[in-house]
PDB file of C-alpha atoms in Angstrom:
ATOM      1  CA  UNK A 147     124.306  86.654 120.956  1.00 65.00           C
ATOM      2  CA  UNK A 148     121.738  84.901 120.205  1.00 76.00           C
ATOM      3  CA  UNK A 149     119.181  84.028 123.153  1.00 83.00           C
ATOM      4  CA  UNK A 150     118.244  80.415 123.691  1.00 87.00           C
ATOM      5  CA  UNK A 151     114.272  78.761 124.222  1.00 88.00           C
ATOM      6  CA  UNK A 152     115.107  78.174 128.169  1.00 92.00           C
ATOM      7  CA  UNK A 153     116.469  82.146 128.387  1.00 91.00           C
ATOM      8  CA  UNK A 154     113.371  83.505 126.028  1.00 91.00           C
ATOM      9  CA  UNK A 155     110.657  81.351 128.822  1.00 91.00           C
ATOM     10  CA  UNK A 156     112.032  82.959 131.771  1.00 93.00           C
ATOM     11  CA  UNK A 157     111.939  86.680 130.482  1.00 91.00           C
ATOM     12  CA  UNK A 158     108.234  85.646 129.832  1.00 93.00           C
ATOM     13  CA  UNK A 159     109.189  86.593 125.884  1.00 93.00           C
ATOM     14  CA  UNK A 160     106.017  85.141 124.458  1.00 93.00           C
ATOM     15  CA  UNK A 161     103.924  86.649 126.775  1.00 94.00           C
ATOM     16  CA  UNK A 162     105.312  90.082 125.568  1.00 94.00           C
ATOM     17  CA  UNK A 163     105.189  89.448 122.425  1.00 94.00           C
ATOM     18  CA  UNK A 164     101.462  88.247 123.094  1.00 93.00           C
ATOM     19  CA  UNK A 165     100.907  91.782 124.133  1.00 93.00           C
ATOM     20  CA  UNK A 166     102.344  93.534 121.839  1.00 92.00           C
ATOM     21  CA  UNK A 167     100.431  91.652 119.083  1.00 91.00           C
ATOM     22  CA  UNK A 168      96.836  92.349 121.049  1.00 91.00           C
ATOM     23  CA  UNK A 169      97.805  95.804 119.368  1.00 89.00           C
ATOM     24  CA  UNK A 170      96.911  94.882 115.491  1.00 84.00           C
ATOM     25  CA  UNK A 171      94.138  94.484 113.800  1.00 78.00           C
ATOM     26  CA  UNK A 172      95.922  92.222 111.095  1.00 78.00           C
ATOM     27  CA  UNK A 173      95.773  88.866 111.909  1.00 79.00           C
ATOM     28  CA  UNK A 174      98.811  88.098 109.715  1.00 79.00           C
ATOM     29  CA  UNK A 175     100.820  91.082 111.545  1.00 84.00           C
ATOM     30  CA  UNK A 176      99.865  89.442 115.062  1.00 88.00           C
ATOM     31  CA  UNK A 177     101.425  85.898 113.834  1.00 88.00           C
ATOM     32  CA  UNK A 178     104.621  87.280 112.766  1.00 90.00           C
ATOM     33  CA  UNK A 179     104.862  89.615 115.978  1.00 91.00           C
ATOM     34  CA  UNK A 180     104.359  86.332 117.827  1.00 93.00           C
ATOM     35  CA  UNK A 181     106.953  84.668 116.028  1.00 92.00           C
ATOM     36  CA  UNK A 182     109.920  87.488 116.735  1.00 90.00           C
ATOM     37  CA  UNK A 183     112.754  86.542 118.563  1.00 89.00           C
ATOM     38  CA  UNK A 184     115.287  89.162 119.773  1.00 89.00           C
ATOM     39  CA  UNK A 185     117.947  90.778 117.554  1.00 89.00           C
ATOM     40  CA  UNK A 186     121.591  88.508 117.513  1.00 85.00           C
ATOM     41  CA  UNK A 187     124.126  91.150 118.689  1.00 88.00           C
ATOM     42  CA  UNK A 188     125.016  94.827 118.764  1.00 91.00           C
ATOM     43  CA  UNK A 189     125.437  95.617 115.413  1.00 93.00           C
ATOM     44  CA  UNK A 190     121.837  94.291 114.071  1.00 92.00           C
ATOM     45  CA  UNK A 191     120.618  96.152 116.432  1.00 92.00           C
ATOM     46  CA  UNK A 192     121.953  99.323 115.210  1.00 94.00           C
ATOM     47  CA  UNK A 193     121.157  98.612 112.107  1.00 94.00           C
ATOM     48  CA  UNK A 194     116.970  98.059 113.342  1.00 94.00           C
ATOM     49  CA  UNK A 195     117.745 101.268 115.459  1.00 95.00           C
ATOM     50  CA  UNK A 196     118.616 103.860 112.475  1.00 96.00           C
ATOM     51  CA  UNK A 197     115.575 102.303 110.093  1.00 94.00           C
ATOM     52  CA  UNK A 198     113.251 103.415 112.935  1.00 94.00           C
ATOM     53  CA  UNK A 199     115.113 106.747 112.847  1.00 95.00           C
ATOM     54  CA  UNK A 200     114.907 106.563 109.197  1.00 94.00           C
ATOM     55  CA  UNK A 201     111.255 106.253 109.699  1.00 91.00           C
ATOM     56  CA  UNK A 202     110.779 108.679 112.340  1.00 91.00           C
ATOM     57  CA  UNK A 203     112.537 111.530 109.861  1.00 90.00           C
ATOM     58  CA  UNK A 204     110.158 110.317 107.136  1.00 89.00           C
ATOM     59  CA  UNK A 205     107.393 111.951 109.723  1.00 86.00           C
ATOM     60  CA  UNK A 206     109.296 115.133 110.286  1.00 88.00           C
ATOM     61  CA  UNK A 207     108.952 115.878 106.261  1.00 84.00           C
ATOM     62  CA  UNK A 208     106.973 118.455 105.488  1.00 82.00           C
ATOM     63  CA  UNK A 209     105.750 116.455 102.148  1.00 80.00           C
ATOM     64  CA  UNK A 210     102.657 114.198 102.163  1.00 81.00           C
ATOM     65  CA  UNK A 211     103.518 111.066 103.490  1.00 80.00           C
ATOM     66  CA  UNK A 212     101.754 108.429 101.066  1.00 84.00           C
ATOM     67  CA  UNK A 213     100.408 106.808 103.869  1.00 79.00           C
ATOM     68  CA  UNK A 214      99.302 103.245 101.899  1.00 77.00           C
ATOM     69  CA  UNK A 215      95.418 101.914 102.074  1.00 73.00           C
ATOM     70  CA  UNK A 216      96.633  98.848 104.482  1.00 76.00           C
ATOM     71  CA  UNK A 217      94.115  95.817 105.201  1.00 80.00           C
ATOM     72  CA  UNK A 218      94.902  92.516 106.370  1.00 80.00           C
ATOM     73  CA  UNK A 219      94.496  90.133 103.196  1.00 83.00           C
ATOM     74  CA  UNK A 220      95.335  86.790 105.513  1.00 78.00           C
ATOM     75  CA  UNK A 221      91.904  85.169 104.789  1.00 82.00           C
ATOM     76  CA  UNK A 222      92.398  86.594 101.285  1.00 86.00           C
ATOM     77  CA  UNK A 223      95.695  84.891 100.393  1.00 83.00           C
ATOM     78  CA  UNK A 224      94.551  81.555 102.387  1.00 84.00           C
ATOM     79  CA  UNK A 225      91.698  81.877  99.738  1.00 85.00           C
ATOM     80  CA  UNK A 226      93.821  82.182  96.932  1.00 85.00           C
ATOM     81  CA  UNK A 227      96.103  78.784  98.569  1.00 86.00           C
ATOM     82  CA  UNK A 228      93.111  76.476  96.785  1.00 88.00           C
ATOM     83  CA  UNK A 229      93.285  75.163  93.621  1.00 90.00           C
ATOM     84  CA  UNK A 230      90.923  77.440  91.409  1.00 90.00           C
ATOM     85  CA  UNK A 231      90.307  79.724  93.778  1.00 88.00           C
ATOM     86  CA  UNK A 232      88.780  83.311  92.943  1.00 88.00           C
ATOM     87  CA  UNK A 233      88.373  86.596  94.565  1.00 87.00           C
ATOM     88  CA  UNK A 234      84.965  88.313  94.737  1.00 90.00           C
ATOM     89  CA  UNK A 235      85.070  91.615  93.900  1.00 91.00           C
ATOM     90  CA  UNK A 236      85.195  93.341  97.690  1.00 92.00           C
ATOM     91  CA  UNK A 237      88.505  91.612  98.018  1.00 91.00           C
ATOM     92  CA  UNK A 238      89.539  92.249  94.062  1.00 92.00           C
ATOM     93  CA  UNK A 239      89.280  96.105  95.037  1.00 93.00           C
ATOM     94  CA  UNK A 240      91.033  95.867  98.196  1.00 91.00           C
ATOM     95  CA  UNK A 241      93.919  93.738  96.757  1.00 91.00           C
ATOM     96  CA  UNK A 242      94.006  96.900  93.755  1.00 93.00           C
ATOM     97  CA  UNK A 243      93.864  99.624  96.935  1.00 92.00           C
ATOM     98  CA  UNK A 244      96.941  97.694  98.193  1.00 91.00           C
ATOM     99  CA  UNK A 245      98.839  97.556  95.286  1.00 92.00           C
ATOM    100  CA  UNK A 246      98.220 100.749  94.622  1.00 93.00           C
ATOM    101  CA  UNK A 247      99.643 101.763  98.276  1.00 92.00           C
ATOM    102  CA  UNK A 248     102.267 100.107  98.052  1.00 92.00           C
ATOM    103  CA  UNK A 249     103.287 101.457  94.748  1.00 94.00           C
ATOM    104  CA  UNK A 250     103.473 105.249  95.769  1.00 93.00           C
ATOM    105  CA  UNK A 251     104.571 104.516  99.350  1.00 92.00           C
ATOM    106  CA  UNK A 252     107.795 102.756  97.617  1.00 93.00           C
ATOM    107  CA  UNK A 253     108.162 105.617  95.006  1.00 93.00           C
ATOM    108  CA  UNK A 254     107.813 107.894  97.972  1.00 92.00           C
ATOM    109  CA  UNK A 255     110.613 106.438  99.612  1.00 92.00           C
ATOM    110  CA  UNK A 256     113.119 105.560  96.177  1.00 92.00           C
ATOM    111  CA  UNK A 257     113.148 109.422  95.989  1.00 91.00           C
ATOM    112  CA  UNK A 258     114.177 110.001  98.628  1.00 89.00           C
ATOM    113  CA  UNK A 259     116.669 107.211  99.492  1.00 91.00           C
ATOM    114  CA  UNK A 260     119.858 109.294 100.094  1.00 92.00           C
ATOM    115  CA  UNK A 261     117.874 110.610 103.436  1.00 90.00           C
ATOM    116  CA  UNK A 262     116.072 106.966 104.244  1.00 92.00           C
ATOM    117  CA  UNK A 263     118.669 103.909 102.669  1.00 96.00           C
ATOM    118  CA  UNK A 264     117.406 101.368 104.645  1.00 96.00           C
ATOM    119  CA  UNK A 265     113.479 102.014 104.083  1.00 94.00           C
ATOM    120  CA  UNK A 266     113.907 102.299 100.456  1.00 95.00           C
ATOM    121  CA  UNK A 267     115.710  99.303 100.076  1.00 95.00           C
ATOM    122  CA  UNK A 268     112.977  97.259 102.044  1.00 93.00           C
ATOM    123  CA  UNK A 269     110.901  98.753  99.373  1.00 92.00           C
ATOM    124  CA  UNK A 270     113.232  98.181  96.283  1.00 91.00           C
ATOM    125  CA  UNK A 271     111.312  95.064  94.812  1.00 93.00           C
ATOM    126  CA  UNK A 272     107.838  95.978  95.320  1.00 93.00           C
ATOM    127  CA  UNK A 273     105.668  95.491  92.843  1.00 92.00           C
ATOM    128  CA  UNK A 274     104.550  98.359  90.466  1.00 94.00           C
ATOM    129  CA  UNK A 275     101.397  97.333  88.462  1.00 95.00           C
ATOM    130  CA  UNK A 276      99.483 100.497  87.701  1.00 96.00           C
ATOM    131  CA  UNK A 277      97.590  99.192  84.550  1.00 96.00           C
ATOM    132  CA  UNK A 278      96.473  96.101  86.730  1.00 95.00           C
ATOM    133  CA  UNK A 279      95.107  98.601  89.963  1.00 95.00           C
ATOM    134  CA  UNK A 280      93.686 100.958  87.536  1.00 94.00           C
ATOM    135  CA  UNK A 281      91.552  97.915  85.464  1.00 93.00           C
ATOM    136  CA  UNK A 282      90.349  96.880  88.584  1.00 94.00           C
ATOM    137  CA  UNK A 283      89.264  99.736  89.893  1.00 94.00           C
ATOM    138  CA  UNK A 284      87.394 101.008  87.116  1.00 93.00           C
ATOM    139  CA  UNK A 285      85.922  97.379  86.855  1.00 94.00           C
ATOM    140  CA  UNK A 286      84.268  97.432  90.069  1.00 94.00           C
ATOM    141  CA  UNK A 287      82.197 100.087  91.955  1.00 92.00           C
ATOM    142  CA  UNK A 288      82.748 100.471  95.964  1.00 85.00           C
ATOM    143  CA  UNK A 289      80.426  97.834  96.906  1.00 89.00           C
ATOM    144  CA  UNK A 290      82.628  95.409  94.902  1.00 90.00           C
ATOM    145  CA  UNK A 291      79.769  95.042  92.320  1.00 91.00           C
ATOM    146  CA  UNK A 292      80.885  94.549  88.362  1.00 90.00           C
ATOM    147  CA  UNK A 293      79.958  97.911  86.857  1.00 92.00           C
ATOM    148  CA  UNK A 294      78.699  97.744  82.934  1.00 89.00           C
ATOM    149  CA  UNK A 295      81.798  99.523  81.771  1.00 85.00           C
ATOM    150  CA  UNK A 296      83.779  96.436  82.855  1.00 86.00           C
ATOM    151  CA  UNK A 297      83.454  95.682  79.845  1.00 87.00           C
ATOM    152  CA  UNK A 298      81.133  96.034  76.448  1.00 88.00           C
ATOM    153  CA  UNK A 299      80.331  92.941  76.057  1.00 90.00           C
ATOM    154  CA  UNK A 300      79.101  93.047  79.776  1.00 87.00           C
ATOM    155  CA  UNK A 301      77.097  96.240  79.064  1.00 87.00           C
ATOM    156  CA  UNK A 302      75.278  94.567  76.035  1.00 90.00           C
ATOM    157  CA  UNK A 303      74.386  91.700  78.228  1.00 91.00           C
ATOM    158  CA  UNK A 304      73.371  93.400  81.105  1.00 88.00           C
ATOM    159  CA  UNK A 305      70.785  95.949  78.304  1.00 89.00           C
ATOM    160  CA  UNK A 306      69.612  92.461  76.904  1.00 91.00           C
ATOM    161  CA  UNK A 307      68.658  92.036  80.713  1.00 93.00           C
ATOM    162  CA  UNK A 308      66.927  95.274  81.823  1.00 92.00           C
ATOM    163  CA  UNK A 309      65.271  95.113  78.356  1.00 91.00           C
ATOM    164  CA  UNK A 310      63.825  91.786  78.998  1.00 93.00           C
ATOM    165  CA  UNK A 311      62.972  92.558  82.732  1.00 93.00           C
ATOM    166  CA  UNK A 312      61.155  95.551  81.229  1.00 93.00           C
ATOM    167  CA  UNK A 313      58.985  93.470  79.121  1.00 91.00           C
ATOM    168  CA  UNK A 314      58.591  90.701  81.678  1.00 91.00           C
ATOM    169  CA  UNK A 315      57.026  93.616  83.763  1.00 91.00           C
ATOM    170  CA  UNK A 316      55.214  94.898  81.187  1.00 88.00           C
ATOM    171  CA  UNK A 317      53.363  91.657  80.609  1.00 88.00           C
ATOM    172  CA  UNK A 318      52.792  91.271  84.524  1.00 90.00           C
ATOM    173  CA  UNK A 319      50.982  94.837  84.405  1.00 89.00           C
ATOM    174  CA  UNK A 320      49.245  94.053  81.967  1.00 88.00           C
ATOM    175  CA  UNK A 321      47.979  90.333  83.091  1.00 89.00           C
ATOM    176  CA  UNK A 322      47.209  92.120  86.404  1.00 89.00           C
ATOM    177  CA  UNK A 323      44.712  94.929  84.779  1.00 88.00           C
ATOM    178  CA  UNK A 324      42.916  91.893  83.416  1.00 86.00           C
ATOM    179  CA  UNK A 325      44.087  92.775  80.035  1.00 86.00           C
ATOM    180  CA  UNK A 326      46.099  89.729  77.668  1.00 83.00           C
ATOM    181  CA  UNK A 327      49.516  90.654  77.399  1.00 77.00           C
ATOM    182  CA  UNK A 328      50.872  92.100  74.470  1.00 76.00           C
ATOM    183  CA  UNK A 329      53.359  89.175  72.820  1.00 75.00           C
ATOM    184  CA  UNK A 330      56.153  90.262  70.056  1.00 66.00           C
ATOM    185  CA  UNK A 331      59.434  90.902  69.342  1.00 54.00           C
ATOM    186  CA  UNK A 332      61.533  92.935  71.734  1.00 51.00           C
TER     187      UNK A 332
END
């Protein structure tokens, strides 16, 4: 049965589901709690039911739970709507920490899908892209900043640049001690 817009109003549905949202942090999470309308009969119901037993066994294991690195990539993914859009590197590591999650949370759960069905098949077709999370995060440092071993082109360049600063500071001493700097080759 499904429940109509005049039915939803007077059981005050969308202020529930207003509180119920005040309870994330994820501003994409809160939208789609907002959005929720009530199950359409019996038998969906039982089905939600045993995933959220499914779930609730998966915290009686005595196994590490892979317990993903979850953010909320909303302003992330509105970002990435624009035509050439790019991602600075905070959000490049984050999006790899996802991945990453979400990998070994869904491996997690494909092993043991005999015990958990319904959870591993909402995690069937995610995305496994270890040689993409693992260039990333060796790319980048925890501040989100480009390391040299990005890449060695990058490392040459960024030598070239301390080299050059060196000098630059060099000369400044020197011009400061009242003495003419000392031009030549690097």
């Amino acid at each position: 049965m499904i429940l109509d817009d005049e039915t939803l109003s007077a059981l005050e549905w969308s202020r529930i589901l207003d509180l119920v949202a005040r309870h994330t942090n994820a501003s994409h999470a809160a939208e789609v709690l907002r959005r929720w309308r009530p199950l359409s009969g019996p038998d969906e119901a039982r089905e939600a039911l045993a995933e959220v037993g499914e779930g609730m066994a998966i915290l009686q294991e005595p196994s590490a739970f892979p317990a993903p690195y979850v953010i909320d990539h909303g302003r992330t993914l509105r970002l990435l709507g624009a035509p050439g859009a790019t991602l600075e590197g905070l959000a490049l590591v984050a999006a790899a920490r996802t991945l990453e999650g979400v990998r070994k949370l869904a491996s997690y759960l494909r092993r043991g899908k005999e015990t958990w069905p319904r959870l591993a098949a909402r995690f069937q077709r995610a995305p496994s892209l270890p040689e993409l999370e693992r260039r990333i995060l060796d790319a980048f440092d925890a501040e989100g900043r480009l390391v040299d071993a990005a890449s060695p082109e990058l490392r040459r360049l960024r030598g070239e640049v301390r080299s050059h600063r060196k000098r630059l500071v060099d000369m400044l001493g020197q011009l400061l001690a009242g003495r003419p700097p000392v031009l030549g080759a690097a």
